[in-house]
PDB file of C-alpha atoms in Angstrom:
ATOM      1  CA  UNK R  22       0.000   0.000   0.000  1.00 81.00           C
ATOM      2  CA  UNK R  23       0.806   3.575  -1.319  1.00 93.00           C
ATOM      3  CA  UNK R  24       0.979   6.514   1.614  1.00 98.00           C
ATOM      4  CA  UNK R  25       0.235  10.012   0.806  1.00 98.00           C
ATOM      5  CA  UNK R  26       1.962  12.523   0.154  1.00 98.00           C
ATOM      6  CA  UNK R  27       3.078  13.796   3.489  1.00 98.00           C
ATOM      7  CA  UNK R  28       5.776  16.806   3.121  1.00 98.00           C
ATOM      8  CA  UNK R  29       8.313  18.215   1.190  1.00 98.00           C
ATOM      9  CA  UNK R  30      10.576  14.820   0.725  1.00 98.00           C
ATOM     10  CA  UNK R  31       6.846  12.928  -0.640  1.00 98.00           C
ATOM     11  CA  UNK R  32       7.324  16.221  -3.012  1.00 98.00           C
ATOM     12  CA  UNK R  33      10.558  15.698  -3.884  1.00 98.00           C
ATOM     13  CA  UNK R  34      10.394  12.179  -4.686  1.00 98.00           C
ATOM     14  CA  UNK R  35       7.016  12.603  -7.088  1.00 98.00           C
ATOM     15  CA  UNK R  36       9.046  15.998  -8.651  1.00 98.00           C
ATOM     16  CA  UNK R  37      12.127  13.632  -9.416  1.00 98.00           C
ATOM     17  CA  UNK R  38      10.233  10.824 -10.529  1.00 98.00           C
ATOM     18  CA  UNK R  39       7.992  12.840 -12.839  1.00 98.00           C
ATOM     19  CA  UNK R  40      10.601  14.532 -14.647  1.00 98.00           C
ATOM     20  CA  UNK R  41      12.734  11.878 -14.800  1.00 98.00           C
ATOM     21  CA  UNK R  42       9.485  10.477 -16.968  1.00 98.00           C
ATOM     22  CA  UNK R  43       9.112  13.865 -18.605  1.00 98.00           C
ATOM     23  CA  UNK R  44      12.907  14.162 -20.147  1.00 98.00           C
ATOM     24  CA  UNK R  45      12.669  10.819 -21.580  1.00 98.00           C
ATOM     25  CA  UNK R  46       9.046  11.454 -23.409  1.00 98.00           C
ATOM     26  CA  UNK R  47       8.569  11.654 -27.044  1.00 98.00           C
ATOM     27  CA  UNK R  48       5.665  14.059 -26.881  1.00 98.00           C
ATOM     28  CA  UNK R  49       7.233  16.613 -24.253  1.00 98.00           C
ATOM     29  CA  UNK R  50      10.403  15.577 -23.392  1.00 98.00           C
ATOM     30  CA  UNK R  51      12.376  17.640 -26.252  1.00 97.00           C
ATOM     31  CA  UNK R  52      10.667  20.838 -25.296  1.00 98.00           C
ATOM     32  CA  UNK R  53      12.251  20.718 -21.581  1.00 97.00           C
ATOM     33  CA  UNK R  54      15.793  19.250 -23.050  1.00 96.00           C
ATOM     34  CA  UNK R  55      15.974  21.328 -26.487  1.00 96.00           C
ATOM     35  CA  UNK R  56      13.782  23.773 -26.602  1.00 95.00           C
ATOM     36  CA  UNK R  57      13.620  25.749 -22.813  1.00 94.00           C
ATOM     37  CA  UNK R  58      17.141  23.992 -22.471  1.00 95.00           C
ATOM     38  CA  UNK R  59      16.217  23.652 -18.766  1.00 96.00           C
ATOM     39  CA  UNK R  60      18.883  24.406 -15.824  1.00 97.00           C
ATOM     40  CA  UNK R  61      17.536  20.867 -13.917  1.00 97.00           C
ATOM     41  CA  UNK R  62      19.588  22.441 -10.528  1.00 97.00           C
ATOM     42  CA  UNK R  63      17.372  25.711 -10.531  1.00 96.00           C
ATOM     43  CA  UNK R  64      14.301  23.912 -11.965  1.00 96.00           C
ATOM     44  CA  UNK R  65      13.675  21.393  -9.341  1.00 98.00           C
ATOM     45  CA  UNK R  66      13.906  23.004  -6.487  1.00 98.00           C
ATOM     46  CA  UNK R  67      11.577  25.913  -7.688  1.00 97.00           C
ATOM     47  CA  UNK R  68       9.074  22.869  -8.752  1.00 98.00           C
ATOM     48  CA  UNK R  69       9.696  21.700  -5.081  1.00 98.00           C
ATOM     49  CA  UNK R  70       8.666  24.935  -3.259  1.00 98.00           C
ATOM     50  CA  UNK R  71       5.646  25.758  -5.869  1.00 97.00           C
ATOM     51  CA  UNK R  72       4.028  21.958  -5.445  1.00 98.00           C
ATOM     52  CA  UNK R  73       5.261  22.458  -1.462  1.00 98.00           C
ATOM     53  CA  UNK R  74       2.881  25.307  -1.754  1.00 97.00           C
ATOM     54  CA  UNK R  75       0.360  23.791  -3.670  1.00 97.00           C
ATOM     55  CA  UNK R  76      -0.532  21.205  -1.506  1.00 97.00           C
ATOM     56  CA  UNK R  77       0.493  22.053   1.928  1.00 98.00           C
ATOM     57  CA  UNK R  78       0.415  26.421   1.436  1.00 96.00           C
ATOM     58  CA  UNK R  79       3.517  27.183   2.903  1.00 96.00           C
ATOM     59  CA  UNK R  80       4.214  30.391   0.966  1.00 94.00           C
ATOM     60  CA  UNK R  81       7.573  29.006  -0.131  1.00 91.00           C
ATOM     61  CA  UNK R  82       6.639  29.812  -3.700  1.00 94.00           C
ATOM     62  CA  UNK R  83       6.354  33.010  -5.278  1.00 90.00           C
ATOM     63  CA  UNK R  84       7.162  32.930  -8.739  1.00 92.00           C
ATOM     64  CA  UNK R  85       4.796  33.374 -11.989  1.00 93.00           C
ATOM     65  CA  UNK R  86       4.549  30.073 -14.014  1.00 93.00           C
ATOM     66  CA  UNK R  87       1.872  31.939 -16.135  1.00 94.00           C
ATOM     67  CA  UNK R  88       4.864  34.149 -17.377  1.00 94.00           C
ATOM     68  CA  UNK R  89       7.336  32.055 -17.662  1.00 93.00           C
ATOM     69  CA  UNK R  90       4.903  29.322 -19.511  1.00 94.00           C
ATOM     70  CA  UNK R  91       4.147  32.698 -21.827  1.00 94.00           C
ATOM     71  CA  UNK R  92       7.093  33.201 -22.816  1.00 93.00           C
ATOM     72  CA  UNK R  93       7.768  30.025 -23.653  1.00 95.00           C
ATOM     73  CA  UNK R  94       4.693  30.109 -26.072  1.00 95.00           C
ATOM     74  CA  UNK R  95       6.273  32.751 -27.799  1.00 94.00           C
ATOM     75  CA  UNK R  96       9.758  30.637 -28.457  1.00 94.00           C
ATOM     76  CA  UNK R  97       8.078  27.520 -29.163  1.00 95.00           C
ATOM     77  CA  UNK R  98       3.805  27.425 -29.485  1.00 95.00           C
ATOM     78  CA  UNK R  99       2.434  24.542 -27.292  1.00 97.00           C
ATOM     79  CA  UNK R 100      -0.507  22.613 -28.032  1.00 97.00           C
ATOM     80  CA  UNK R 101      -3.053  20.892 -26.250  1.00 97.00           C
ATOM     81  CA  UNK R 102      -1.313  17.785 -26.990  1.00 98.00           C
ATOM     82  CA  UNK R 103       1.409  19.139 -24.486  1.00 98.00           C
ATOM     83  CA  UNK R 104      -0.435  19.975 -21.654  1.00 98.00           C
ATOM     84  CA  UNK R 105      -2.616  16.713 -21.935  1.00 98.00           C
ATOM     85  CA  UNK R 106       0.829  14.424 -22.007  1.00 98.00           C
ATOM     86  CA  UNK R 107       2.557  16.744 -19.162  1.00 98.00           C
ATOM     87  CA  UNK R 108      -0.915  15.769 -16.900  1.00 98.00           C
ATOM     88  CA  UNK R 109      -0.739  12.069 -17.927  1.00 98.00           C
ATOM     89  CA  UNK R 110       2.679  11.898 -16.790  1.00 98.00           C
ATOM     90  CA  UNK R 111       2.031  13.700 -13.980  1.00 98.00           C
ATOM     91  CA  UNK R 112      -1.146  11.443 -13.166  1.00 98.00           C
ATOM     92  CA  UNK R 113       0.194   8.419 -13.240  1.00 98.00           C
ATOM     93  CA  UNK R 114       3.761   9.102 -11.359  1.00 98.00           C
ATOM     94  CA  UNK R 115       1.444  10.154  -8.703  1.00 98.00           C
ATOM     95  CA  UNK R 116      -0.456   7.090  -8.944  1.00 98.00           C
ATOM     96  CA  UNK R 117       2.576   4.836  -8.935  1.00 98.00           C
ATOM     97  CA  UNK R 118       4.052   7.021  -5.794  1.00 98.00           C
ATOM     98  CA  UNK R 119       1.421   7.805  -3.480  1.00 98.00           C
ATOM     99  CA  UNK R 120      -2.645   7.751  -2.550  1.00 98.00           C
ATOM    100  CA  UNK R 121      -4.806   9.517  -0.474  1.00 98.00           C
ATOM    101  CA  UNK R 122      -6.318  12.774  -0.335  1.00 98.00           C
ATOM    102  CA  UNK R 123      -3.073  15.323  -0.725  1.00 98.00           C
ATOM    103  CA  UNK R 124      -2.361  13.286  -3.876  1.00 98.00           C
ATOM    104  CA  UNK R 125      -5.601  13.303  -5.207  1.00 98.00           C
ATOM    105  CA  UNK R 126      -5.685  17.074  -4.082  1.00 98.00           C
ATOM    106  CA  UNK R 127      -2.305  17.497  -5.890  1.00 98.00           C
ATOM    107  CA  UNK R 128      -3.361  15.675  -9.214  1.00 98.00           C
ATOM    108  CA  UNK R 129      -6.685  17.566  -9.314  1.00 98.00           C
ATOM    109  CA  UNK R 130      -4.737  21.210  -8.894  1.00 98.00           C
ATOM    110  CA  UNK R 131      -2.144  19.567 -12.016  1.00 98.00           C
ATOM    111  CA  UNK R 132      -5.183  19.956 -14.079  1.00 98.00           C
ATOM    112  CA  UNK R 133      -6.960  23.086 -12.749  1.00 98.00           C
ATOM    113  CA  UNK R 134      -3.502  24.669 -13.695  1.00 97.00           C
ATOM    114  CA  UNK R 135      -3.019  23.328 -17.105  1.00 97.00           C
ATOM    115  CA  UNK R 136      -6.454  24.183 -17.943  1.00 97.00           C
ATOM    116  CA  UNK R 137      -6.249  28.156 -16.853  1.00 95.00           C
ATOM    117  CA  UNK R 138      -2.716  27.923 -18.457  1.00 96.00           C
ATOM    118  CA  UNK R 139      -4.076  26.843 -21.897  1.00 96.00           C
ATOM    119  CA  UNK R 140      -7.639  29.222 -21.430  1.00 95.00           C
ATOM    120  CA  UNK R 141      -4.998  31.912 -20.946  1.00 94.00           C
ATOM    121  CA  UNK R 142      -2.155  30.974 -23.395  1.00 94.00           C
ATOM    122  CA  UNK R 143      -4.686  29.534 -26.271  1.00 92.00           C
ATOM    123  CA  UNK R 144      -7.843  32.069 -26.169  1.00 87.00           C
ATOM    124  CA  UNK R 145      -6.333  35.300 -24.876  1.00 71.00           C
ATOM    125  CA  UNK R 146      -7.505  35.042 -21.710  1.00 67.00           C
ATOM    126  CA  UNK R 147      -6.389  36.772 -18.421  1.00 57.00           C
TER     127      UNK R 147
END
């Protein structure tokens, strides 16, 4: 049996594992590794104090993913396709981590993000 996600190592540990998944993907991977060219050492823990936040509220986030997913847009234009892989992988390494309410809370937020990300980024929105 699975626990749920607890504190910031639970975090950690679904962060790592997801974008472990996400760097090897055919449908997302190359945008992280060749197109943003992401800096893993500064990504992570960022992704760590924004889920940390997420789930828990501990304020140890305050940076604009709207933005920097914006500008992103305007290097390389994402798709639907993108966001709907990113929340599969993110899904299912949450599935194969943990269960209980904070992961189901954390799964459900992946997707209430996404969606405002592509209302906003897709139909001009906010």
């Amino acid at each position: 049996m699975r626990g749920d996600i607890k504190n910031r190592v639970d975090i950690e540990t679904l962060v790592k594992a997801f974008y472990e998944k996400v760097k090897l993907d055919p449908v997302i991977g190359y945008i992280f590794t060749d197109i943003a060219k992401v800096n893993w050492g500064k990504h992570l823990p960022v992704m760590f104090d924004f889920w940390e936040n997420t789930i828990f509220y501990t304020g140890s986030y305050t940076g604009n993913p709207m933005k920097t997913h914006q500008h992103l847009n305007a290097i390389f234009p994402l798709q639907p396709v993108h966001f709907k892989r990113w929340n599969e992988l993110f899904i299912a390494t949450a599935d194969e981590l943990f269960e209980g309410s904070n992961t189901e809370l954390a799964k459900q937020r992946a997707v209430s993000i996404s969606t405002v990300m592509q209302l906003k980024l897709f139909n001009g929105i906010g």
